[in-house]
Coordinates of C-alpha atoms in Angstrom, one line a residue:
Chain V
X53 CA 37.9 -17.5 15.9
X54 CA 34.8 -18.2 17.6
X55 CA 33.7 -15.0 18.6
X56 CA 34.7 -14.0 14.8
X57 CA 32.5 -16.5 13.8
X58 CA 30.0 -14.9 15.9
X59 CA 30.9 -11.2 14.8
X60 CA 30.2 -12.4 10.9
X61 CA 27.1 -14.1 12.1
X62 CA 25.2 -11.2 13.7
X63 CA 26.3 -8.9 10.7
X64 CA 24.6 -11.7 8.3
X65 CA 21.9 -11.1 10.6
X66 CA 21.3 -7.2 10.3
X67 CA 22.4 -7.6 6.7
X68 CA 19.7 -10.0 5.7
X69 CA 17.2 -8.0 7.9
X70 CA 18.1 -4.8 5.4
X71 CA 16.1 -7.0 2.0
X72 CA 13.1 -5.2 1.2
X73 CA 9.9 -6.8 1.0
X74 CA 7.1 -5.2 3.4
X75 CA 4.0 -5.3 0.9
X76 CA 0.1 -6.4 2.2
X77 CA -1.7 -8.8 0.0
X78 CA -3.7 -9.0 3.1
X79 CA -5.2 -5.2 2.6
X80 CA -5.7 -5.8 -1.1
X81 CA -8.0 -8.6 -0.5
X82 CA -9.7 -6.9 2.7
X83 CA -10.9 -3.8 0.4
X84 CA -10.4 -5.8 -2.6
X85 CA -7.9 -3.1 -3.8
X86 CA -5.1 -3.2 -5.9
X87 CA -1.5 -3.0 -4.0
X88 CA -1.2 0.9 -6.2
X89 CA -3.7 1.8 -4.0
X90 CA -1.4 2.2 -1.3
X91 CA 2.1 2.0 -3.4
X92 CA 4.1 3.1 -5.9
X93 CA 6.5 0.3 -6.0
X94 CA 6.1 -1.6 -2.5
X95 CA 7.6 -1.5 0.3
X96 CA 7.3 3.0 -0.6
X97 CA 3.9 3.8 0.0
X98 CA 2.7 6.5 -1.7
X99 CA 0.5 9.7 0.2
X100 CA -2.8 7.8 1.1
X101 CA -0.8 4.5 1.6
X102 CA 1.0 6.2 4.1
X103 CA -2.4 7.9 5.2
X104 CA -4.5 4.4 5.6
X105 CA -1.5 3.3 8.0
X106 CA -1.4 6.0 10.3
X107 CA -5.2 5.6 10.7
X108 CA -4.5 2.6 12.3
X109 CA -5.1 0.4 9.2
X110 CA -8.3 2.3 8.2
X111 CA -9.6 3.7 4.9
X112 CA -10.5 7.5 5.6
X113 CA -14.1 8.0 6.3
X114 CA -16.1 4.8 7.3
X115 CA -13.0 2.4 6.6
X116 CA -16.2 -0.5 6.3
X117 CA -17.5 0.4 3.0
X118 CA -14.8 -0.1 1.1
X119 CA -14.6 -3.3 3.3
X120 CA -15.1 -6.2 0.0
X121 CA -14.2 -9.3 1.7
X122 CA -16.7 -11.5 3.6
X123 CA -17.0 -11.1 7.1
X124 CA -18.8 -13.1 9.8
X125 CA -20.2 -10.9 12.7
X126 CA -19.0 -12.2 15.9
X127 CA -21.2 -9.6 18.5
X128 CA -23.2 -7.1 17.2
X129 CA -23.8 -3.5 18.8
X130 CA -26.4 -0.6 19.0
X131 CA -23.8 1.7 18.1
X132 CA -22.3 0.2 15.0
X133 CA -18.5 -1.3 15.5
X134 CA -20.1 -4.8 15.6
X135 CA -17.2 -7.3 16.3
X136 CA -16.4 -9.8 13.2
X137 CA -13.8 -12.5 12.0
X138 CA -12.5 -12.5 8.5
X139 CA -14.7 -15.1 6.6
X140 CA -11.3 -16.3 4.8
X141 CA -8.0 -16.3 6.8
X142 CA -6.1 -12.8 6.4
X143 CA -2.9 -13.8 5.5
X144 CA -0.9 -13.3 3.1
X145 CA 2.9 -14.1 1.9
X146 CA 5.8 -12.6 1.0
X147 CA 9.1 -14.1 -0.8
X148 CA 12.0 -11.5 -1.0
X149 CA 16.5 -12.0 -1.6
X150 CA 19.6 -10.4 -3.2
X151 CA 22.0 -11.7 -5.6
X152 CA 24.8 -9.9 -5.0
X153 CA 27.5 -9.4 -8.4
X154 CA 31.0 -8.0 -7.7
X155 CA 32.4 -6.6 -11.2
X156 CA 35.8 -5.1 -9.2
X157 CA 37.6 -8.0 -8.0
X158 CA 40.0 -6.2 -5.5
X159 CA 37.0 -4.6 -4.1
X160 CA 37.1 -4.6 -0.4
X161 CA 33.0 -6.2 -0.7
X162 CA 35.4 -8.5 -3.3
X163 CA 37.7 -9.9 -1.2
X164 CA 35.5 -9.8 2.0
X165 CA 33.3 -12.7 -0.5
X166 CA 36.6 -14.3 -1.2
X167 CA 36.8 -12.9 -4.7
X168 CA 33.8 -14.4 -5.7
X169 CA 32.0 -12.9 -8.9
X170 CA 28.5 -14.3 -8.0
X171 CA 26.7 -14.7 -4.2
X172 CA 24.0 -16.1 -4.8
X173 CA 23.6 -17.2 -0.9
X174 CA 20.5 -15.0 -0.6
X175 CA 18.9 -15.4 -3.7
X176 CA 16.2 -16.0 -2.2
X177 CA 16.7 -15.2 1.4
X178 CA 13.4 -14.7 3.4
X179 CA 9.7 -15.3 3.6
X180 CA 7.7 -13.2 5.4
X181 CA 3.8 -14.8 6.4
X182 CA 1.1 -11.7 7.2
X183 CA -2.2 -11.4 9.0
X184 CA -3.9 -8.4 8.4
X185 CA -7.5 -7.5 9.6
X186 CA -10.4 -6.0 12.1
X187 CA -11.2 -7.1 15.3
X188 CA -14.2 -4.2 14.6
X189 CA -14.7 -0.5 12.5
X190 CA -12.4 1.0 14.8
X191 CA -10.3 -1.8 16.2
X192 CA -7.6 -3.8 13.8
X193 CA -4.6 -6.1 14.0
X194 CA -1.2 -6.3 12.0
X195 CA 1.2 -9.0 11.8
X196 CA 4.2 -10.8 10.3
X197 CA 6.3 -13.4 10.8
X198 CA 9.9 -13.5 9.1
X199 CA 11.8 -16.9 8.2
X200 CA 15.0 -16.9 6.4
X201 CA 16.8 -19.3 4.4
X202 CA 19.2 -19.8 7.1
X203 CA 17.1 -20.8 9.7
X204 CA 16.2 -18.0 11.6
X205 CA 13.0 -17.5 12.2
X206 CA 11.6 -13.8 14.2
X207 CA 7.9 -12.7 14.8
X208 CA 8.4 -8.8 13.8
X209 CA 5.4 -7.9 14.0
X210 CA 1.9 -9.0 15.9
X211 CA 0.2 -5.9 17.0
X212 CA -3.8 -4.6 18.0
X213 CA -4.7 -1.2 16.8
X214 CA -7.6 0.7 19.2
X215 CA -8.3 3.6 17.2
X216 CA -9.5 6.9 17.4
X217 CA -10.6 6.6 21.4
X218 CA -10.4 9.7 22.5
X219 CA -11.8 13.1 20.7
X220 CA -11.6 13.8 17.1
X221 CA -11.2 11.2 14.1
X222 CA -7.3 9.4 14.2
X223 CA -6.1 12.3 16.7
X224 CA -5.2 9.2 20.3
X225 CA -4.7 6.1 19.2
X226 CA -2.9 3.2 21.3
X227 CA -0.9 0.4 19.5
X228 CA 0.2 -2.7 21.5
X229 CA 1.6 -5.2 20.7
X230 CA 5.2 -6.2 18.6
X231 CA 6.6 -3.3 16.2
X232 CA 8.9 -1.4 15.0
X233 CA 9.0 2.7 16.9
X234 CA 7.2 4.9 15.1
X235 CA 10.2 7.8 14.8
X236 CA 9.1 9.0 11.1
X237 CA 5.7 10.7 10.0
X238 CA 6.5 8.2 7.5
X239 CA 6.4 4.0 7.3
X240 CA 10.1 2.7 8.4
X241 CA 9.8 0.7 4.6
X242 CA 8.8 4.0 2.7
X243 CA 12.6 3.7 0.8
X244 CA 12.6 3.0 -2.7
X245 CA 17.0 1.3 -2.6
X246 CA 16.9 0.6 1.6
X247 CA 14.4 -1.5 4.0
X248 CA 14.1 1.1 6.3
X249 CA 13.7 4.8 5.6
X250 CA 15.7 6.0 8.5
X251 CA 19.1 3.9 8.3
X252 CA 19.9 1.2 11.5
X253 CA 23.2 2.1 13.2
X254 CA 24.1 -0.6 15.3
X255 CA 26.5 1.3 17.4
X256 CA 27.3 -2.1 19.6
X257 CA 27.2 -4.3 16.6
X258 CA 29.6 -2.2 14.6
X259 CA 31.8 -2.4 17.7
X260 CA 31.3 -6.6 18.5
X261 CA 28.8 -6.8 20.2
X262 CA 27.0 -10.5 19.7
X263 CA 23.6 -10.0 20.3
X264 CA 20.8 -7.8 21.5
X265 CA 22.1 -5.0 19.6
X266 CA 19.9 -2.2 20.0
X267 CA 18.9 0.0 17.4
X268 CA 16.5 2.2 16.1
X269 CA 14.9 0.1 13.7
X270 CA 13.6 -3.1 16.4
X271 CA 11.1 -4.8 16.7
X272 CA 10.1 -4.8 20.3
X273 CA 7.3 -5.7 22.9
X274 CA 5.1 -2.5 23.8
X275 CA 2.6 0.2 23.6
X276 CA 2.5 3.3 21.7
X277 CA -0.3 6.0 21.2
X278 CA -0.1 8.0 18.1
X279 CA -2.0 10.2 16.4
X280 CA -2.9 12.7 13.6
X281 CA -4.4 16.8 15.1
X282 CA -6.3 18.8 12.2
X283 CA -4.9 16.1 9.5
X284 CA -1.2 18.0 10.0
X285 CA 0.4 17.3 12.8
X286 CA 1.1 14.0 13.6
X287 CA 2.9 12.4 17.0
X288 CA 3.7 9.4 18.9
X289 CA 5.1 8.0 22.3
X290 CA 5.7 4.8 22.8
X291 CA 7.5 2.7 25.7
X292 CA 8.3 -0.9 25.0
X293 CA 10.3 -3.3 26.3
X294 CA 14.2 -2.7 24.1
X295 CA 16.5 -5.3 24.1
X296 CA 16.9 -6.6 27.7
X297 CA 18.1 -10.3 28.1
X298 CA 17.5 -10.5 31.7
X299 CA 15.1 -9.5 33.5
X300 CA 14.6 -6.0 34.4
X301 CA 11.6 -3.4 34.2
X302 CA 12.4 -1.7 30.9
X303 CA 13.0 2.2 30.5
X304 CA 13.0 2.5 26.4
X305 CA 11.0 5.4 25.5
X306 CA 10.5 7.5 22.5
X307 CA 8.5 10.4 21.3
X308 CA 8.5 11.9 17.5
X309 CA 6.0 14.6 16.1
X310 CA 5.9 15.7 12.8
X311 CA 4.4 18.3 10.4
X312 CA 3.3 18.8 7.3
X313 CA 2.9 21.5 4.4
X314 CA 0.8 21.0 1.2
X315 CA -0.5 17.5 -0.4
X316 CA -3.0 15.2 1.5
X317 CA -3.6 15.6 5.0
X318 CA -2.0 13.1 7.1
X319 CA -5.1 11.7 7.6
X320 CA -6.4 11.3 4.3
X321 CA -9.9 13.0 4.8
X322 CA -11.4 14.3 2.0
X323 CA -12.8 18.0 1.4
X324 CA -9.0 19.2 1.9
X325 CA -7.0 18.4 -1.1
X326 CA -7.6 16.7 -4.3
X327 CA -4.9 14.6 -6.3
X328 CA -3.3 17.3 -8.8
X329 CA -3.6 14.3 -11.5
X330 CA -5.3 11.5 -11.5
X331 CA -3.6 9.4 -13.9
X332 CA -0.6 10.3 -11.3
X333 CA -2.3 9.7 -8.1
X334 CA 1.3 9.7 -6.4
X335 CA 2.1 13.0 -7.3
X336 CA 1.5 15.9 -4.6
X337 CA 3.9 19.1 -3.6
X338 CA 4.6 19.2 0.2
X339 CA 7.5 19.4 2.5
X340 CA 7.2 17.2 6.1
X341 CA 9.7 18.0 9.1
X342 CA 10.2 15.5 11.6
X343 CA 11.6 15.2 14.7
X344 CA 12.2 12.4 17.4
X345 CA 13.9 11.2 20.8
X346 CA 15.0 7.8 22.0
X347 CA 15.8 7.0 25.6
X348 CA 16.8 3.3 25.4
X349 CA 18.2 0.8 28.1
X350 CA 19.6 -2.7 26.6
X351 CA 21.7 -5.7 27.8
X352 CA 24.8 -6.0 25.1
X353 CA 27.0 -9.2 25.1
X354 CA 30.6 -8.6 23.8
X355 CA 33.0 -12.2 22.7
X356 CA 35.5 -12.7 25.4
X357 CA 39.0 -11.0 24.9
X358 CA 39.9 -14.4 23.6
X359 CA 38.6 -18.2 22.6
X360 CA 37.0 -19.5 26.1
X361 CA 36.9 -16.8 27.4
X362 CA 33.0 -15.9 29.1
X363 CA 30.6 -13.3 27.3
X364 CA 30.8 -9.6 28.5
X365 CA 27.2 -8.8 29.2
X366 CA 27.1 -4.9 29.8
X367 CA 23.7 -2.6 30.6
X368 CA 24.1 -0.3 27.4
X369 CA 21.8 3.5 28.2
X370 CA 21.8 5.6 24.8
X371 CA 20.1 8.8 23.8
X372 CA 19.3 9.3 20.8
X373 CA 17.9 12.9 19.2
X374 CA 17.4 13.5 15.4
X375 CA 14.8 14.8 12.8
X376 CA 14.4 14.5 8.7
X377 CA 12.8 16.5 6.0
X378 CA 10.5 15.2 2.9
X379 CA 10.1 17.4 0.4
X380 CA 8.1 16.2 -2.5
X381 CA 7.1 18.1 -5.9
X382 CA 5.0 16.7 -8.0
X383 CA 6.5 12.7 -8.7
X384 CA 10.1 14.2 -7.3
X385 CA 10.7 13.3 -3.4
X386 CA 13.8 13.9 -1.5
X387 CA 14.2 11.9 2.1
X388 CA 17.1 13.7 4.3
X389 CA 17.5 13.3 7.8
X390 CA 20.3 12.3 10.6
X391 CA 20.4 11.7 13.8
X392 CA 23.1 11.1 16.8
X393 CA 23.7 8.4 18.9
X394 CA 24.3 8.8 22.6
X395 CA 25.7 5.0 24.2
X396 CA 27.5 5.2 27.8
X397 CA 28.4 1.3 27.4
X398 CA 28.9 0.3 24.0
X399 CA 32.3 -1.2 23.3
X400 CA 34.0 -4.6 24.7
X401 CA 35.5 -2.5 27.2
X402 CA 32.5 -0.6 28.3
X403 CA 33.7 2.9 26.9
X404 CA 31.2 5.3 25.1
X405 CA 30.6 6.1 22.3
X406 CA 28.8 8.3 19.7
X407 CA 27.2 8.0 16.1
X408 CA 26.3 9.9 13.5
X409 CA 24.1 9.1 11.2
X410 CA 22.6 10.8 8.0
X411 CA 21.3 9.6 5.0
X412 CA 19.6 11.0 1.5
X413 CA 17.5 8.9 -1.0
X414 CA 16.3 10.9 -4.1
X415 CA 13.6 9.5 -6.9
X416 CA 11.8 10.2 -9.6
X417 CA 8.5 8.1 -10.3
X418 CA 9.0 8.1 -13.7
X419 CA 6.0 5.0 -14.0
X420 CA 4.2 3.9 -11.5
X421 CA 7.1 0.8 -12.6
X422 CA 10.1 2.6 -13.0
X423 CA 11.9 4.4 -10.3
X424 CA 15.1 5.4 -10.8
X425 CA 16.8 6.5 -7.4
X426 CA 20.1 7.2 -5.7
X427 CA 20.7 7.0 -1.5
X428 CA 23.1 8.1 0.1
X429 CA 24.0 7.1 3.7
X430 CA 26.8 7.9 6.1
X431 CA 28.1 6.6 8.9
X432 CA 30.7 8.0 11.8
X433 CA 31.2 6.2 14.6
X434 CA 33.5 8.2 17.6
X435 CA 34.8 5.8 20.7
X436 CA 35.4 7.6 23.9
X437 CA 39.2 8.6 24.2
X438 CA 38.6 6.2 27.1
X439 CA 38.2 3.6 24.7
X440 CA 40.9 0.5 24.5
X441 CA 43.1 2.0 27.4
X442 CA 43.4 6.0 25.6
X443 CA 46.3 7.5 23.6
X444 CA 44.0 7.2 20.6
X445 CA 43.9 3.8 20.6
X446 CA 40.1 3.5 19.0
X447 CA 40.3 5.9 16.2
X448 CA 37.1 7.4 15.2
X449 CA 36.4 5.8 11.6
X450 CA 33.5 7.0 9.3
X451 CA 31.6 5.3 6.5
X452 CA 30.0 7.3 3.1
X453 CA 27.3 4.9 1.2
X454 CA 26.5 5.8 -2.5
X455 CA 24.1 3.6 -3.7
X456 CA 22.2 4.2 -7.0
X457 CA 19.8 1.8 -8.3
X458 CA 16.4 1.5 -10.3
X459 CA 13.5 -0.4 -8.5
X460 CA 11.1 -2.1 -11.2
X461 CA 7.8 -3.3 -11.0
X462 CA 6.6 -6.3 -13.4
X463 CA 3.6 -7.2 -11.7
X464 CA 1.9 -4.9 -8.8
X465 CA 3.0 -7.9 -6.7
X466 CA 6.6 -8.9 -8.5
X467 CA 9.6 -6.0 -8.0
X468 CA 12.8 -6.3 -9.4
X469 CA 15.6 -3.4 -7.5
X470 CA 19.0 -3.1 -9.2
X471 CA 21.0 -1.2 -7.6
X472 CA 25.3 -0.1 -7.1
X473 CA 26.9 0.2 -4.0
X474 CA 29.8 2.4 -4.3
X475 CA 31.9 2.6 -0.8
X476 CA 34.6 5.1 1.0
X477 CA 35.3 4.4 4.5
X478 CA 38.4 6.1 6.5
X479 CA 38.9 3.0 9.3
X480 CA 36.6 0.0 10.3
X481 CA 35.4 -0.4 13.5
X482 CA 35.9 -3.6 15.3
X483 CA 32.4 -5.3 14.4
X484 CA 33.3 -4.5 10.6
X485 CA 30.6 -2.0 8.8
X486 CA 27.7 -4.5 7.8
X487 CA 25.1 -3.8 9.7
X488 CA 25.1 -0.8 8.3
X489 CA 25.5 -1.9 4.8
X490 CA 28.9 -1.5 3.5
X491 CA 32.0 -3.5 3.1
X492 CA 34.5 -1.4 3.2
X493 CA 37.8 -3.2 4.9
X494 CA 39.2 0.4 6.4
X495 CA 42.0 0.5 4.5
X496 CA 41.1 0.9 0.7
X497 CA 41.4 5.0 0.2
X498 CA 38.9 6.4 -2.3
X499 CA 35.7 5.5 -3.3
X500 CA 35.6 1.9 -4.3
X501 CA 32.7 0.0 -6.4
X502 CA 31.4 -2.5 -4.1
X503 CA 28.8 -4.5 -5.5
X504 CA 25.5 -4.6 -7.6
X505 CA 22.9 -5.9 -6.3
X506 CA 20.0 -7.9 -8.1
X507 CA 16.8 -8.2 -5.9
X508 CA 13.7 -9.6 -6.1
X509 CA 10.8 -9.3 -4.2
X510 CA 7.3 -10.8 -4.6
X511 CA 3.8 -10.8 -2.4
X512 CA 0.6 -12.6 -2.9
Chain Z
X59 CA -61.5 16.0 -10.2
X60 CA -65.2 14.8 -11.2
X61 CA -66.7 12.0 -12.1
X62 CA -66.5 11.9 -15.7
X63 CA -62.4 13.3 -15.4
X64 CA -61.7 10.5 -13.4
X65 CA -62.7 8.4 -16.1
X66 CA -61.3 9.5 -18.9
X67 CA -57.5 9.4 -16.9
X68 CA -58.6 6.1 -16.1
X69 CA -59.1 5.4 -20.0
X70 CA -56.2 7.0 -21.0
X71 CA -54.0 5.7 -18.5
X72 CA -55.3 1.8 -19.2
X73 CA -54.9 2.8 -23.1
X74 CA -50.7 4.1 -22.2
X75 CA -50.0 0.7 -20.5
X76 CA -51.8 -1.2 -22.5
X77 CA -49.8 0.7 -25.6
X78 CA -46.4 -2.0 -25.4
X79 CA -45.1 -5.2 -24.2
X80 CA -42.9 -6.6 -22.2
X81 CA -40.0 -8.7 -23.6
X82 CA -38.4 -11.3 -20.2
X83 CA -36.4 -14.6 -20.2
X84 CA -32.8 -15.2 -19.5
X85 CA -29.5 -15.6 -20.2
X86 CA -27.9 -19.0 -19.9
X87 CA -24.0 -18.2 -19.8
X88 CA -21.3 -21.2 -18.4
X89 CA -20.0 -20.1 -16.2
X90 CA -22.6 -18.6 -15.3
X91 CA -21.5 -16.0 -13.2
X92 CA -21.1 -13.8 -16.6
X93 CA -24.4 -13.9 -17.3
X94 CA -24.8 -11.0 -15.0
X95 CA -22.5 -8.6 -17.6
X96 CA -25.2 -8.6 -20.2
X97 CA -27.1 -6.1 -21.8
X98 CA -30.0 -7.7 -23.7
X99 CA -31.3 -5.0 -26.0
X100 CA -34.2 -5.1 -29.2
X101 CA -31.8 -3.9 -32.0
X102 CA -33.9 -2.7 -34.3
X103 CA -36.5 -0.7 -31.4
X104 CA -36.9 3.0 -31.5
X105 CA -34.3 5.4 -30.3
X106 CA -35.9 6.8 -26.6
X107 CA -37.7 9.9 -27.8
X108 CA -35.8 12.2 -25.6
X109 CA -32.2 11.9 -24.1
X110 CA -32.4 10.3 -20.8
X111 CA -29.9 10.6 -17.7
X112 CA -28.1 8.0 -15.9
X113 CA -26.4 7.7 -13.3
X114 CA -23.3 6.0 -12.5
X115 CA -22.1 5.9 -8.9
X116 CA -18.3 5.4 -7.4
X117 CA -18.5 4.0 -3.5
X118 CA -16.6 1.5 -1.4
X119 CA -14.4 1.7 -4.7
X120 CA -16.9 0.2 -6.7
X121 CA -18.9 1.6 -9.7
X122 CA -22.2 1.0 -9.4
X123 CA -23.9 -0.5 -11.5
X124 CA -20.9 -2.4 -12.5
X125 CA -22.3 -2.1 -16.3
X126 CA -25.5 0.4 -17.3
X127 CA -27.7 0.7 -21.0
X128 CA -27.6 3.6 -22.2
X129 CA -28.8 4.7 -25.7
X130 CA -27.2 7.6 -27.6
X131 CA -27.8 11.3 -26.9
X132 CA -28.0 9.4 -22.8
X133 CA -26.1 11.1 -20.8
X134 CA -24.5 10.1 -17.5
X135 CA -23.7 11.4 -15.0
X136 CA -20.6 10.4 -12.6
X137 CA -21.0 10.9 -8.5
X138 CA -18.1 9.9 -6.2
X139 CA -20.2 8.9 -3.3
X140 CA -16.8 7.9 -1.6
X141 CA -14.1 9.6 1.1
X142 CA -11.6 8.8 -1.4
X143 CA -10.6 10.6 -4.5
X144 CA -12.1 9.5 -8.0
X145 CA -11.2 9.4 -11.4
X146 CA -12.9 8.3 -14.5
X147 CA -11.6 7.0 -17.5
X148 CA -12.6 5.1 -20.8
X149 CA -10.4 4.9 -23.8
X150 CA -13.1 3.8 -26.3
X151 CA -14.9 5.5 -29.0
X152 CA -15.4 9.2 -28.4
X153 CA -12.3 8.4 -25.1
X154 CA -13.1 10.7 -22.4
X155 CA -10.8 11.0 -18.7
X156 CA -13.4 13.4 -17.0
X157 CA -10.2 13.7 -14.1
X158 CA -10.1 14.2 -10.5
X159 CA -12.7 14.7 -8.1
X160 CA -13.5 14.0 -4.0
X161 CA -16.7 13.4 -2.6
X162 CA -19.6 14.7 -3.1
X163 CA -18.9 15.6 -6.8
X164 CA -20.4 14.4 -9.7
X165 CA -18.7 14.6 -13.7
X166 CA -21.5 14.6 -17.0
X167 CA -20.9 13.5 -19.9
X168 CA -23.0 13.0 -23.3
X169 CA -22.6 9.9 -24.8
X170 CA -22.7 10.8 -28.9
X171 CA -21.4 7.5 -30.6
X172 CA -22.7 3.8 -30.2
X173 CA -20.5 1.0 -28.1
X174 CA -18.9 0.1 -25.5
X175 CA -17.2 2.4 -23.4
X176 CA -15.0 0.4 -20.5
X177 CA -15.0 3.0 -17.3
X178 CA -12.0 2.6 -15.7
X179 CA -10.9 4.6 -12.0
X180 CA -6.8 5.7 -13.1
X181 CA -6.4 5.8 -9.3
X182 CA -7.8 2.6 -8.5
X183 CA -7.4 0.1 -10.9
X184 CA -9.1 -2.3 -9.8
X185 CA -12.1 -0.4 -10.6
X186 CA -14.0 -1.5 -13.8
X187 CA -17.7 -0.8 -15.4
X188 CA -19.1 -0.9 -19.3
X189 CA -21.9 2.0 -20.1
X190 CA -23.9 -0.4 -23.0
X191 CA -24.4 2.6 -25.9
X192 CA -27.4 1.5 -28.4
X193 CA -29.7 2.9 -30.6
X194 CA -32.6 1.7 -29.0
X195 CA -34.1 2.8 -26.5
X196 CA -35.7 -0.6 -24.9
X197 CA -32.3 -2.6 -23.4
X198 CA -31.9 -4.1 -20.0
X199 CA -28.9 -5.7 -18.1
X200 CA -29.2 -9.2 -16.3
X201 CA -29.6 -9.7 -13.1
X202 CA -27.2 -12.3 -11.0
X203 CA -29.7 -15.1 -11.8
X204 CA -29.2 -14.1 -15.3
X205 CA -32.9 -12.5 -16.0
X206 CA -33.9 -9.4 -17.4
X207 CA -36.8 -7.2 -18.3
X208 CA -37.6 -5.0 -20.8
X209 CA -40.8 -2.8 -20.1
X210 CA -43.6 -1.0 -22.5
X211 CA -41.7 -2.3 -25.7
X212 CA -43.9 -1.1 -29.0
X213 CA -46.2 -4.1 -30.3
X214 CA -44.0 -5.5 -33.5
X215 CA -41.5 -8.0 -34.1
X216 CA -37.9 -7.0 -33.2
X217 CA -34.3 -8.2 -33.4
X218 CA -33.2 -9.3 -29.5
X219 CA -29.3 -9.2 -29.5
X220 CA -27.0 -9.0 -27.0
X221 CA -23.5 -7.4 -25.7
X222 CA -21.0 -9.4 -22.6
X223 CA -17.7 -8.2 -22.4
X224 CA -16.6 -12.5 -22.7
X225 CA -19.3 -14.4 -24.6
X226 CA -21.4 -14.2 -27.9
X227 CA -25.3 -14.8 -28.0
X228 CA -27.1 -15.8 -32.4
X229 CA -29.5 -13.0 -33.0
X230 CA -33.5 -14.1 -32.5
X231 CA -36.5 -12.5 -33.1
X232 CA -39.5 -11.6 -30.5
X233 CA -43.3 -10.5 -31.3
X234 CA -44.3 -8.4 -28.6
X235 CA -47.9 -7.9 -28.4
X236 CA -49.6 -5.1 -26.8
X237 CA -50.1 -5.5 -23.4
X238 CA -48.4 -9.3 -23.7
X239 CA -45.4 -10.9 -22.0
X240 CA -42.6 -12.5 -24.3
X241 CA -39.8 -14.7 -22.9
X242 CA -36.9 -15.4 -24.5
X243 CA -34.2 -17.9 -24.3
X244 CA -30.5 -16.8 -24.9
X245 CA -27.8 -19.3 -24.9
X246 CA -24.3 -17.5 -24.7
X247 CA -21.4 -18.7 -25.6

């Protein structure tokens, strides 16, 4: 029973972490500009916002030309790269949450919520405090502390960006600190209906792990080198501490490369292209291809077989490869990607497992404050044949989730998202589908109408 | 240049300088920060002798200047001096949209109708400027301290009026003498 509670708590934490947020008013204050300079419906970034993020949170050209916030000069430099301190504390606050409705009481999602029609437990679920600014023209910082209404507090991001280290502008940048791993040309939250563009698959959590379940979307301490080459190719190479809760040298490394054809340059520098439509500056016609690889070794904890047994700690090595494509035609955008993970010790008995994850999101920006979209995610978990003593004790399980929805922006910094979850699963892993965003019990055949969620987020 | 020509030139120059006067003054507003968006103009003074050219720059994602006072038939060149794309549009009177232009590019518009035209950038909605298009050549935008100066005003008595996006003021008259400076205090409310 204790183990089950721990699993449920872990799943709740993972589910909470999928709530959308991430528009940073500290940047809006710094540059005296609207959220819509970088975003359509936040946190989705427009091409210019993506370039700003890639450049280490700097505008194309001379960043300081655009800064309207007062600053105090801490040290002057003959090279012009003076050290500065924002005159006002560069902080911003965000709040978000979601309310779940179960229109179909017989769905496994409704059953998991004890048949309740409305779940308001997380209507206000998280608060974020962001800090963002510059140490100088080339060196910037970004930090994010997230507190949940359930009492957890986490430093998700705390980064210093040393930009333009060598060579042409934007070619080599160094990020030190804590954050998510750059595995895509686009921002980690560049989606209308989910939290992560690339959905994380917490394989060990799906298999019942209770803590430190590594996944692609985790926030880790480490360093990362990124850059944009010739405006069309971007890359990242990183090392981080991963999810090791004992003392050891981490061996988590990853790399990514992307190439963009058409549209705005990846660094946003001018001269290559101008927006096609002044009234719809997010529009472009472009295709971007991405590929990444990730090697991780993490400590993972499974509960004992029965109450009172000691926890089982394993060293799980995961190797992941994946790729993605973004095709944008005017206001219509399709994101598709998949990745494959191989875990050496992904289950409580120490056996291995693989996972295949696929995702698609199709969206159309009707107006900058009105974006209908549909998202599809598929997760397949394949335990090794040795799992559970063999003999098919641990079958392959699959889960498909279809999420049609609409994102609304009454004000540039206030958002509502209404989305439905339709789900079809064959089987269920030991930890349930919660950490992948599903709620199927795996026993119901066909497509289930699990819920309708109304999410709200605001930032100031 | 020989001596008679030099003396003649000096006399002509002095006559030219002495031809008009200057109207200066202060605009008082509450809060005073609103005074800086004020245009002071001599409502019944003559128009420019010929169309003039003005410039409105987009720099640091800001229109510079924030308020521009011109006259009917004058033209304004909009220059993008930023590293990012910009647009200029106005919804008033002869509404126009000058499209997208990149760094170093400019667009020109000739104003045929009097009025106040808000200037906006569809790509950066926080950007805002005003172009006051009057019928007279004699107008000025007040500075941040509320001061203004209208030079070379023909001698005579003129109605002095203001435009401000938020505040109003009663019309006054000002008498300008040749080579002299007339002062006015304008209270906005």
